[in-house]
Coordinates of C-alpha atoms and ligand atoms in Angstrom, one line a residue:
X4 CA 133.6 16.3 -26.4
X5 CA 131.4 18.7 -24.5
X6 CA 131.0 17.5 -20.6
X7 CA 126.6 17.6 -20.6
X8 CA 124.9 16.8 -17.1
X9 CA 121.7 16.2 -18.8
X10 CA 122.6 15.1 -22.7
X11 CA 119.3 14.1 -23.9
X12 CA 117.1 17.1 -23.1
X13 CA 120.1 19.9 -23.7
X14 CA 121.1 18.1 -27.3
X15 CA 117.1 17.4 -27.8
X16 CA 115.9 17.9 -31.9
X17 CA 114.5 21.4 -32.3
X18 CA 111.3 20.0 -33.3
X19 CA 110.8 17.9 -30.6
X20 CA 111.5 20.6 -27.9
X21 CA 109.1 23.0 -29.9
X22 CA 106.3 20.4 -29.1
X23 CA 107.4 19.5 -25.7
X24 CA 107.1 23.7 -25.6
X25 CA 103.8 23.7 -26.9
X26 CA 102.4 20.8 -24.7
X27 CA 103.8 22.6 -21.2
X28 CA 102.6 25.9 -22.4
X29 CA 98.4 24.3 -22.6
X30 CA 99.6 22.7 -19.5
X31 CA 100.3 25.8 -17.4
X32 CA 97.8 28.0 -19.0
X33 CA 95.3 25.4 -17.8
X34 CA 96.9 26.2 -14.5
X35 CA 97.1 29.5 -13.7
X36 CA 93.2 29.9 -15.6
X37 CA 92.3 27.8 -13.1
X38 CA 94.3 28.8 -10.4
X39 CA 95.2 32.7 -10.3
X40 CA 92.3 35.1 -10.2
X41 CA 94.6 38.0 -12.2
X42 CA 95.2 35.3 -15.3
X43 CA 91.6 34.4 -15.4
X44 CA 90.4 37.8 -15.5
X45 CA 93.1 39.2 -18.3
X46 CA 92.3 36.2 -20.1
X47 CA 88.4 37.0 -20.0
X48 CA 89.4 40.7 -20.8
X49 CA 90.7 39.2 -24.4
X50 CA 88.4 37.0 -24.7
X51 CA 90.6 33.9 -24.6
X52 CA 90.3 31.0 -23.3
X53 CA 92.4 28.3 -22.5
X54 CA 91.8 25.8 -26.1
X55 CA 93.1 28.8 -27.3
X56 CA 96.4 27.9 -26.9
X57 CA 97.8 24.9 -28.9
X58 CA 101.1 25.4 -29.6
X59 CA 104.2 27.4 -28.7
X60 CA 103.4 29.8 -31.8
X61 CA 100.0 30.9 -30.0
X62 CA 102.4 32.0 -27.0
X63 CA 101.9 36.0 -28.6
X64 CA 98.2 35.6 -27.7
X65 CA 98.9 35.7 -23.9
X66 CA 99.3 38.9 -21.7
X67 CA 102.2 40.1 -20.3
X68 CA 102.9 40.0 -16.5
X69 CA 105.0 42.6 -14.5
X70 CA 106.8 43.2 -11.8
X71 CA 103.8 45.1 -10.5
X72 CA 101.0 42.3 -10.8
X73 CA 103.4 40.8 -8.5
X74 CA 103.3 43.7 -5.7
X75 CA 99.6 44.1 -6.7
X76 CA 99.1 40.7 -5.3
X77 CA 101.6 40.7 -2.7
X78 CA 102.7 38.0 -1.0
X79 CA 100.8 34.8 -2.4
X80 CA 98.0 36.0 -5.1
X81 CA 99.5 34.9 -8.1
X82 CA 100.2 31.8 -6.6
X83 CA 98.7 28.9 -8.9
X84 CA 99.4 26.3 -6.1
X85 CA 97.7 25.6 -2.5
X86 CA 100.2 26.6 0.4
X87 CA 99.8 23.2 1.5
X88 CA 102.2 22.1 -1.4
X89 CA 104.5 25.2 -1.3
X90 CA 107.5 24.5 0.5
X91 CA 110.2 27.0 -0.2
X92 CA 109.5 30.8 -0.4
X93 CA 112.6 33.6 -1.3
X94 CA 111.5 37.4 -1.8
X95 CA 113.1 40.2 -4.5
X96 CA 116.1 42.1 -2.9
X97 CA 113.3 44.8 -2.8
X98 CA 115.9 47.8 -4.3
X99 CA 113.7 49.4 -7.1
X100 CA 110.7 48.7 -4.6
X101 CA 108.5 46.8 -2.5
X102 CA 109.8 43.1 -2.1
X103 CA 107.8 40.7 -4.3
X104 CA 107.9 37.0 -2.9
X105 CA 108.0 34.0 -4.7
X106 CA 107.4 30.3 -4.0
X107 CA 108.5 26.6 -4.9
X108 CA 106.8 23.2 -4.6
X109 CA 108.6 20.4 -4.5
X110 CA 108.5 20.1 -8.0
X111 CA 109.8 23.8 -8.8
X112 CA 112.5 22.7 -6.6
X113 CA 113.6 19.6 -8.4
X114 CA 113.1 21.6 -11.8
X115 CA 115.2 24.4 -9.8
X116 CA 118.0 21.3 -9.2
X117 CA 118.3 19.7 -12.1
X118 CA 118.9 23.2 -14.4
X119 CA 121.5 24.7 -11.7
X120 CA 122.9 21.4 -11.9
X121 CA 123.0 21.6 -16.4
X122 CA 124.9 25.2 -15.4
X123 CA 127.4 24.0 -13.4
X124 CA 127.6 20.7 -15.9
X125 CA 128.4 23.0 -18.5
X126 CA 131.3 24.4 -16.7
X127 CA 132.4 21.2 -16.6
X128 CA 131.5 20.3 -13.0
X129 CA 131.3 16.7 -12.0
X130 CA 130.3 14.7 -8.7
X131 CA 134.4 15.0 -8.3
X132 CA 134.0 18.5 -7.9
X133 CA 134.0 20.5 -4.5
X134 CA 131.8 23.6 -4.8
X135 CA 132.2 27.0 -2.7
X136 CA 129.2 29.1 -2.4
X137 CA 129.1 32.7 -2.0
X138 CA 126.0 34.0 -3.0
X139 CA 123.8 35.5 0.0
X140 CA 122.0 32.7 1.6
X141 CA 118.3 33.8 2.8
X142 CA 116.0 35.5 1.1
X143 CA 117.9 35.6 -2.1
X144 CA 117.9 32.8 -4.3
X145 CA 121.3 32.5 -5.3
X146 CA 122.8 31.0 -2.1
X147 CA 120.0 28.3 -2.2
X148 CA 120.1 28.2 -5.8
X149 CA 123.8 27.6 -6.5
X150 CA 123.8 24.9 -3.1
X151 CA 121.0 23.1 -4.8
X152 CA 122.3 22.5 -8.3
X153 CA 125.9 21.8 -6.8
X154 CA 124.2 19.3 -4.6
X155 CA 122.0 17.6 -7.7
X156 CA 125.4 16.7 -9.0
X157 CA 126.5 15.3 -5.9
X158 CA 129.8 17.5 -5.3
X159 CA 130.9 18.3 -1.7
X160 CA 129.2 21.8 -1.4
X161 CA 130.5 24.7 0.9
X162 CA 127.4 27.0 1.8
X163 CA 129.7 29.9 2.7
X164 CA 127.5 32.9 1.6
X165 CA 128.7 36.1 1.8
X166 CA 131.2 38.3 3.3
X167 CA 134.0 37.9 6.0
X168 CA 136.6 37.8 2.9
X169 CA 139.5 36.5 4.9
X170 CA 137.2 33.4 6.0
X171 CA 136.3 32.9 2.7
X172 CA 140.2 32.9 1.5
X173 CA 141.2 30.7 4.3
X174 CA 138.1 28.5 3.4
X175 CA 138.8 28.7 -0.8
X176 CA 142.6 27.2 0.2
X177 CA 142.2 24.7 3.4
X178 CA 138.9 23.0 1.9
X179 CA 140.5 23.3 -1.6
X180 CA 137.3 23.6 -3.5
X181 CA 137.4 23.6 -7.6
X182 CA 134.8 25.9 -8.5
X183 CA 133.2 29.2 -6.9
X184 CA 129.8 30.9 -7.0
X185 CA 129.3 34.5 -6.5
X186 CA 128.9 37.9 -8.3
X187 CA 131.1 39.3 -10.6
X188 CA 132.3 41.7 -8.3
X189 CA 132.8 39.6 -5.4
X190 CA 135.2 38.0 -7.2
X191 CA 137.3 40.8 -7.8
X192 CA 136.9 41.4 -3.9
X193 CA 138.6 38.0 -3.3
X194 CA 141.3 38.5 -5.8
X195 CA 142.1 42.2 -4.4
X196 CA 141.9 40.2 -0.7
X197 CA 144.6 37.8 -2.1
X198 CA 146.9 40.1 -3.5
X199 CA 147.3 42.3 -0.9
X200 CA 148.2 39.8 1.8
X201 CA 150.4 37.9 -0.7
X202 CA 148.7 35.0 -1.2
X203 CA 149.5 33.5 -4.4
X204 CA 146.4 32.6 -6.9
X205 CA 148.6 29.1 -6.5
X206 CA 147.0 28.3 -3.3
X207 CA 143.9 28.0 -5.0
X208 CA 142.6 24.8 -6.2
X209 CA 139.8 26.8 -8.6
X210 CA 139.1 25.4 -12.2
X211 CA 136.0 27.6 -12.9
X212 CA 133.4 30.2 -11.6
X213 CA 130.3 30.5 -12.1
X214 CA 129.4 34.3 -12.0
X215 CA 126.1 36.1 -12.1
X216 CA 123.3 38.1 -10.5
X217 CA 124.7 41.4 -12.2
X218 CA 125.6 42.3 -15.4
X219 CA 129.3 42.4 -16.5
X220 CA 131.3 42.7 -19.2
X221 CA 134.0 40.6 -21.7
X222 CA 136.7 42.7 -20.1
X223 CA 135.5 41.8 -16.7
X224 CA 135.8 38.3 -17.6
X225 CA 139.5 38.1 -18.4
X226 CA 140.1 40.5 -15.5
X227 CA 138.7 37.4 -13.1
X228 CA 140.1 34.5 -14.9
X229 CA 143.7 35.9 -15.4
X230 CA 143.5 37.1 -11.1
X231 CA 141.7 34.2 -10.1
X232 CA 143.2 31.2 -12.1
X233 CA 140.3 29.9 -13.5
X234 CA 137.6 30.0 -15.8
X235 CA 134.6 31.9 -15.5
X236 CA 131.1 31.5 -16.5
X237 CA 128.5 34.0 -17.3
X238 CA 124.8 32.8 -15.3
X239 CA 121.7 34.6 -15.5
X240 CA 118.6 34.0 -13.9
X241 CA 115.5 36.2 -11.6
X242 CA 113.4 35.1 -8.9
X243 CA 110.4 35.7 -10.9
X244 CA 111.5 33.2 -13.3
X245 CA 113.3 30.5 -10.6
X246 CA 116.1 32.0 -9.7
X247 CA 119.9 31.3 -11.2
X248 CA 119.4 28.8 -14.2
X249 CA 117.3 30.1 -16.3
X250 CA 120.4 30.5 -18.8
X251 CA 123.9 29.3 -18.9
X252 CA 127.2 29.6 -20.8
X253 CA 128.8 26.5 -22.0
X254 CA 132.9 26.1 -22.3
X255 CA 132.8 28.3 -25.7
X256 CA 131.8 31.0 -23.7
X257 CA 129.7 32.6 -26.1
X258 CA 126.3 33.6 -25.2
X259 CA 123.9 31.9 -22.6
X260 CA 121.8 28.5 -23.5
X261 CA 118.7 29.1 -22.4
X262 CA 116.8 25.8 -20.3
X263 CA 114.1 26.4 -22.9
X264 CA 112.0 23.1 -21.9
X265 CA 111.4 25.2 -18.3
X266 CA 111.6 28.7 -19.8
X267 CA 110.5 30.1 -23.1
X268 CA 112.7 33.0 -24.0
X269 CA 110.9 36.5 -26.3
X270 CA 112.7 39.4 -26.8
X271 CA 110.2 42.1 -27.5
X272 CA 110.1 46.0 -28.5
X273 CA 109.3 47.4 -25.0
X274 CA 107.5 50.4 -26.3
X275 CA 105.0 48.6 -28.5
X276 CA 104.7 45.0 -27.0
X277 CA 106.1 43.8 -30.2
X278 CA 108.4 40.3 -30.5
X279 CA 111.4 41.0 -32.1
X280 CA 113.2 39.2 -35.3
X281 CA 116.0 36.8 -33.9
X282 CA 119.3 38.6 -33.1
X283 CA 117.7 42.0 -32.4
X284 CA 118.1 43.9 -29.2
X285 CA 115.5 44.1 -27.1
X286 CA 113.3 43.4 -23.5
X287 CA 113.8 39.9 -22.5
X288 CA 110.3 38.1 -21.6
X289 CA 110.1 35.2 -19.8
X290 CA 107.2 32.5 -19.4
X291 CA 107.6 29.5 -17.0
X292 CA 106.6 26.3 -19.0
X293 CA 106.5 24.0 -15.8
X294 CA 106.2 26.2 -12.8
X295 CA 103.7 24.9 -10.3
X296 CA 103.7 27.4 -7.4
X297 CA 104.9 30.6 -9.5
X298 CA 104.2 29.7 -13.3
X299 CA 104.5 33.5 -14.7
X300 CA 103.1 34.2 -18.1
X301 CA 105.5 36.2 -20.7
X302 CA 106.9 38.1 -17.6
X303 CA 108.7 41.3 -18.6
X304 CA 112.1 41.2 -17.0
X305 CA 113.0 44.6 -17.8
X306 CA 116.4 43.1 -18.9
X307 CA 118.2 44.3 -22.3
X308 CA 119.0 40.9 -24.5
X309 CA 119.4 39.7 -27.3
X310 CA 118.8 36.1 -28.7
X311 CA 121.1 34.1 -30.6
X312 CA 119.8 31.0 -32.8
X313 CA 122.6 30.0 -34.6
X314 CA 123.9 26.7 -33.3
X315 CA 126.6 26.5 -30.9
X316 CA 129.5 24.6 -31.2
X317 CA 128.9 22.7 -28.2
X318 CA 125.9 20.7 -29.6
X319 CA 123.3 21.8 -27.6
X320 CA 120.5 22.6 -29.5
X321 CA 118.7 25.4 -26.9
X322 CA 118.7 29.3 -28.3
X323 CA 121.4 31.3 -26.4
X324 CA 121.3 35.1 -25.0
X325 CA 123.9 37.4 -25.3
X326 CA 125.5 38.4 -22.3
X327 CA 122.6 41.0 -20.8
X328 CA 123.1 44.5 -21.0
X329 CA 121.7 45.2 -18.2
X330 CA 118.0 46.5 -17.2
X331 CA 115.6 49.2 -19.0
X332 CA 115.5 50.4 -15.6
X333 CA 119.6 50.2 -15.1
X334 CA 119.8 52.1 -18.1
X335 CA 120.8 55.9 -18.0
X336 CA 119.7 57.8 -20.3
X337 CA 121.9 60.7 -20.2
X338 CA 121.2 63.4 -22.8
X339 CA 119.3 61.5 -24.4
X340 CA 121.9 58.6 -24.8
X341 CA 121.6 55.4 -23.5
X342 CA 124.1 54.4 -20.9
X343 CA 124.9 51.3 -19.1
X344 CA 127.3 51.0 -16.7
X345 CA 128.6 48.2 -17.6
X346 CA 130.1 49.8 -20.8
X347 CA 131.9 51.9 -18.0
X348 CA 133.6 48.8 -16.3
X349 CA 134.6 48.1 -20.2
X350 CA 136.4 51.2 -20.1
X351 CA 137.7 51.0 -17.1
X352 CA 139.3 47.5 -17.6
X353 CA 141.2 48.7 -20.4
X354 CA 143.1 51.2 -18.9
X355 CA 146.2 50.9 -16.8
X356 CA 146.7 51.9 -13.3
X357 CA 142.8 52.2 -13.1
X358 CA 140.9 49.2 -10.4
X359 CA 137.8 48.3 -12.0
X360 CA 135.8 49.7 -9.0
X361 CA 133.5 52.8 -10.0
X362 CA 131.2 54.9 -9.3
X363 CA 128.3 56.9 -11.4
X364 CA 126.8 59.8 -10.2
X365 CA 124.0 61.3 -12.3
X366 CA 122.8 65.4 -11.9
X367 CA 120.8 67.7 -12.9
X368 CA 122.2 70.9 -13.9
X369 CA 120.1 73.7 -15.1
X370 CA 118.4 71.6 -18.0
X371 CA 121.1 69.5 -18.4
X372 CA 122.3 66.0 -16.8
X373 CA 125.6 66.0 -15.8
X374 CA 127.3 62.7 -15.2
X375 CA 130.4 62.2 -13.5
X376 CA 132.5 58.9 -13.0
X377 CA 134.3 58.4 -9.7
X378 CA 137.2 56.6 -10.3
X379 CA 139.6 54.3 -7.9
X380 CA 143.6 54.7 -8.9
X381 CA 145.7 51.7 -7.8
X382 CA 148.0 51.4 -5.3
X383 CA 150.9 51.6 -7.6
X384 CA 149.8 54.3 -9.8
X385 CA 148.5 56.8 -6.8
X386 CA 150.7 60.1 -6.4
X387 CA 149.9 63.5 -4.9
X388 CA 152.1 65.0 -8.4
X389 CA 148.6 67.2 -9.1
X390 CA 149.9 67.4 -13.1
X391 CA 150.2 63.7 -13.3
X392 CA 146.6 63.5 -11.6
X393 CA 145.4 65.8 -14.2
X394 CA 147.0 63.2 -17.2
X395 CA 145.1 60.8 -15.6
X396 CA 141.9 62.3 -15.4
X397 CA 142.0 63.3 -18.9
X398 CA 143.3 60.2 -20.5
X399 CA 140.3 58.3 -18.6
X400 CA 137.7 61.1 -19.3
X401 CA 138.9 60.6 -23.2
X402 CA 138.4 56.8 -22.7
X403 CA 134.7 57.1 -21.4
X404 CA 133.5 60.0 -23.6
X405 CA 134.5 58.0 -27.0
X406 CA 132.5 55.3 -26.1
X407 CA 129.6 56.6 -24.6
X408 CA 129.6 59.7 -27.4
X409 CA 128.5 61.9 -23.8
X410 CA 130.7 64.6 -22.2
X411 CA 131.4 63.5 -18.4
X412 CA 133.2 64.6 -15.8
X413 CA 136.2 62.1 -14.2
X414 CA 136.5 62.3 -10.1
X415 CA 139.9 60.5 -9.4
X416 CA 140.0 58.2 -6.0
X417 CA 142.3 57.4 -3.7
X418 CA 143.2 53.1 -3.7
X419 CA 140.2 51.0 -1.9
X420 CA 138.3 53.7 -1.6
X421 CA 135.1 53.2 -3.5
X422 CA 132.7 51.1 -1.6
X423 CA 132.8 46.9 -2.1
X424 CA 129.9 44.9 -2.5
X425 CA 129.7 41.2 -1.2
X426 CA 126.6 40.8 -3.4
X427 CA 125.0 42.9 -6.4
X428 CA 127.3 46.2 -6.6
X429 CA 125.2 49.7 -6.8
X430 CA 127.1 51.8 -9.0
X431 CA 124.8 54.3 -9.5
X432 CA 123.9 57.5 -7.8
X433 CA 121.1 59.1 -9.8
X434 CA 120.6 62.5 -7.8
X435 CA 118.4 63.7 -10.8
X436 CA 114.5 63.3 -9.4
X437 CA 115.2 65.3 -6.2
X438 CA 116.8 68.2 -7.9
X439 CA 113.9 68.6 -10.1
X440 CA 111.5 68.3 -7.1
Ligands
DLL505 O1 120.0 37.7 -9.3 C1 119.3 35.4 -9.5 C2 120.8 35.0 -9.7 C3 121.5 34.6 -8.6 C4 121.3 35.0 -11.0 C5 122.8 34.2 -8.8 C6 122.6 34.6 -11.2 C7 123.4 34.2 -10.1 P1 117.2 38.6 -8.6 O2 117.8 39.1 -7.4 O3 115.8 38.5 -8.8 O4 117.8 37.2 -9.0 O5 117.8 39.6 -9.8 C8 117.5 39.4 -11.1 O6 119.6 40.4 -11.8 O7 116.7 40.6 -13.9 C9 119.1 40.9 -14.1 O8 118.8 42.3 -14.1 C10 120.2 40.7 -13.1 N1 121.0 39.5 -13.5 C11 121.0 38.3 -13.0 N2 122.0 37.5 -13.7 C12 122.6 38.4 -14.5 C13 123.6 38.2 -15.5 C14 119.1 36.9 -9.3 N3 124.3 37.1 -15.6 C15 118.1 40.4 -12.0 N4 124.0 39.3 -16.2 C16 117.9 40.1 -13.4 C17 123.3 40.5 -16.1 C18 122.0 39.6 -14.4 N5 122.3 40.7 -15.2

C-alpha cells in the first residue's frame, strides 16, 4: 500500500476532478476578469467573456501568459488580490532577466502547504519524520516552500538553507534528520563533502530526498541514492505557478503526478500555440485553478515535458510529467541540434573516473558553433601521463558525440576544480551573441 497524505483528492475519480477542474477554472476567470487589467483587456481583444468558459474543455479559448506580462507589470499588476490580503511575496532568481515577483494570500499559502505536504507524503514522509532543508531561504521559494509542506505534516523541520557544507554534515548526523531537500547538485556537494573527510554515508539517518529546482537526469538519480543512502525524488515546481509542488514523484519513481485540482497541466507546440496529443513532447503550460493573489492563465513555462496519462501503479488517479528536459530557453541548439545539458550529465555519469561536475562552453567560430565540454577527472583517476590524458579525452569525446550526433571538443580538469553550486548549477557558458556583435 501506497503511503498518501491526502487520499481522497490524489485517488479522486477522473470524472469528478475534470468537473472540480472545470468549476475552479469559471472561478478564477471570474477573478482575474474582474481583477487584472491585462486579462480583462486580452479577453475583450477575443471577444470573450467570462460565461464563455464552462468547463475544463473551453480551457484552449484562454490566452496565454508569459514571463514577460509579468515584467510588463512589474511588481504587483497582475495581481488579482488587494495587498491588504497578500501576505507572503518571493521574486524569480532574475538569471534570464529582470526579477518578476510573485505573491500569496493566506489561502495560496495553505494550498502551497497542503501540496508540498502530498510531495513529501509521497516519499513516504510522516509526522515521525525529521526534515532537513537546504533550499535557499529568502527570495526563492524553495526554502519556504519545502519548510512549509514539511511543517503541514507536522515533522520536526530543520530550516538550514544553503551552504556552509560542513554545518550542514554536522547538522545531517547530530540532528539525525530522515529526509533532505535541496537541488540535485547539492546533493552531490554533500556526498563529495562526506567522502573526502571519511565520513561514512552510515552516519546518516536519511531515508529519502526530495530533489528539484533543476533538471537532472535517471543517471543522476542512482548517482545520489547509491552516495547518499537513500531514495530520491524528482520535484518540480516555478514561482509563477506556486513554487515546489506543482508535481511530484511517487515511490515508483516514474514520472511526476501533477496536483491537477490546483494546477491544470498542457503541453503545447511552442511554435504554433497548438495543444499537443497526450505523450508528445512539448512546452509545458500551466494555469492556476485556485490562485487568489497570482492566479496565472495557461502560463508558458518555457519547460520541455511531456505528459503521461496512463495510470500509475500507485493509484493516484492525477496525469504525470516526465521528468523535464529542461527549458526552450536551456536548450542549445548547436548546429542545428538540440542540446540539453542534462543529456551531458547522462554521459558523464556513465563513465568511469569522470565526477559528474561539468561545464559547457558554447562559440562561435567563423560560421560555425563550436561547443566544448570541460570536464572534472577524479581524484583517483588524475595523472600528469599526457598519453593517458589524451585516452581519456577521446574515450569521453566519443561518449558525448554519439549521443548528441554533434562534434565537440573535451577540456579535461583537474579534481574539484569546476565550480559548485549550493543552489541551481549554471553549466553553461554561451559566448556566442558577443562574438557575433
Ligand atoms: O525552482 C521552484 C522549486 C524549488 C522547484 C525547489 C523544486 C524544488 P524557480 O526558481 O521559479 O522555481 O524556477 C523554476 O526551475 O521552470 C524549471 O525550468 C526548473 N525546475 C524546477 N524543478 C525542476 C525539476 C523553482 N524537477 C524553473 N526538473 C522551472 C527540471 C526544474 N527542472
Amino acid at each position: 500500500m501506497f503511503y498518501m497524505y491526502d487520499r481522497e483528492t490524489e485517488t479522486m475519480p477522473r470524472e469528478q476532478l475534470r468537473r472540480l477542474q472545470g468549476e475552479r477554472l469559471r472561478n478564477v476567470v471570474r477573478r482575474v476578469y474582474e481583477n487584472v487589467l491585462m486579462y480583462r483587456q486580452r479577453f475583450t481583444e477575443m471577444g470573450l467573456a467570462p460565461e464563455d468558459i464552462r468547463s475544463i474543455d473551453d480551457i484552449a479559448k484562454l490566452p496565454f501568459t508569459y514571463k514577460q506580462d509579468l515584467r510588463d507589470n512589474y511588481p504587483y499588476g497582475l495581481f488579482a488580490a488587494p495587498m491588504r490580503e497578500v501576505v507572503r511575496l518571493h521574486a524569480s532568481s532574475g538569471t534570464t532577466g529582470k526579477q518578476t515577483v510573485v505573491g500569496y494570500t493566506k489561502k495560496d499559502l495553505d494550498i502551497w502547504g497542503q501540496v508540498m505536504a502530498r510531495t513529501l507524503g509521497a516519499g513516504g514522509v510522516t509526522r515521525d519524520d525529521i526534515g532537513h532543508i537546504s533550499y535557499g531561504y529568502g527570495l526563492f521559494t524553495g526554502g519556504m516552500g519545502g519548510n512549509l509542506g514539511s511543517e503541514t505534516i507536522g515533522c520536526a523541520t530543520i530550516p538550514a538553507s544553503t551552504g556552509n557544507t560542513s554545518r550542514q554534515v554536522t547538522i545531517l548526523i547530530d540532528f539525525k534528520p530522515t529526509f533532505l531537500l535541496c537541488t540535485p547538485s547539492y546533493a552531490l556537494t554533500i556526498a563529495e563533502y562526506m567522502e573526502d573527510n571519511k565520513i561514512p554515508v552510515e552516519s546518516l539517518s536519511l531515508k529519502a530526498g526530495f530533489f528539484g529546482a533543476e533538471p537532472w537526469s535517471e543517471s543522476m538519480r542512482r548517482e545520489i541514492e547509491s552516495r547518499l543512502n537513500l531514495r530520491a525524488y524528482d520535484i518540480y515546481g516555478l514561482s509563477e505557478i506556486i513554487g515546489p509542488g506543482v508535481a511530484y514523484e511517487c515511490q515508483c519513481q516514474k514520472g511526476l503526478h501533477v496536483n491537477e485540482d490546483h494546477f491544470y497541466l498542457e503541453i503545447i507546440d511552442p511554435d504554433t500555440g497548438r495543444l499537443l496529443p497526450d505523450g508528445q513532447e512539448g512546452e509545458i503550460v500551466f494555469t492556476c485553478l485556485t490562485k487568489e493573489a497570482l492566479p496565472l492563465i495557461r502560463y508558458r513555462t518555457r519547460d520541455v515535458g511531456r505528459k503521461v496519462v496512463e495510470p500509475c501503479q500507485c493509484g493516484r488517479t492525477s496525469v504525470r510529467m516526465e521528468k523535464p528536459a529542461g527549458r526552450t530557453d536551456d536548450m542549445l541548439i548547436i548546429r542545428g541540434v538540440n542540446v540539453f545539458p542534462s543529456q551531458i550529465e547522462s554521459v558523464l555519469l556513465g563513465l568511469d573516473g569522470i565526477a559528474p561536475f561539468f561545464q559547457m562552453i558554447v562559440e562561435r567560430e567563423g560560421n560555425l558553433d563550436k561547443l566544448t565540454v570541460l570536464v572534472e577527472l577524479t581524484e583517483e583517476n588524475f595523472t600528469d601521463e599526457v598519453r593517458k590524458l589524451q585516452e581519456m579525452s577521446a574515450v569521453v569525446q566519443n561518449a558525448i558525440e554519439s549521443v548528441l550526433g554533434i562534434r565537440v571538443k573535451v577540456r579535461l580538469a583537474g579534481p574539484k576544480s569546476i565550480q559548485r553550486f549550493e543552489g541551481k548549477a549554471a553549466r553553461v557558458i554561451d559566448l556566442r551573441k558577443e562574438q557575433i556583435k
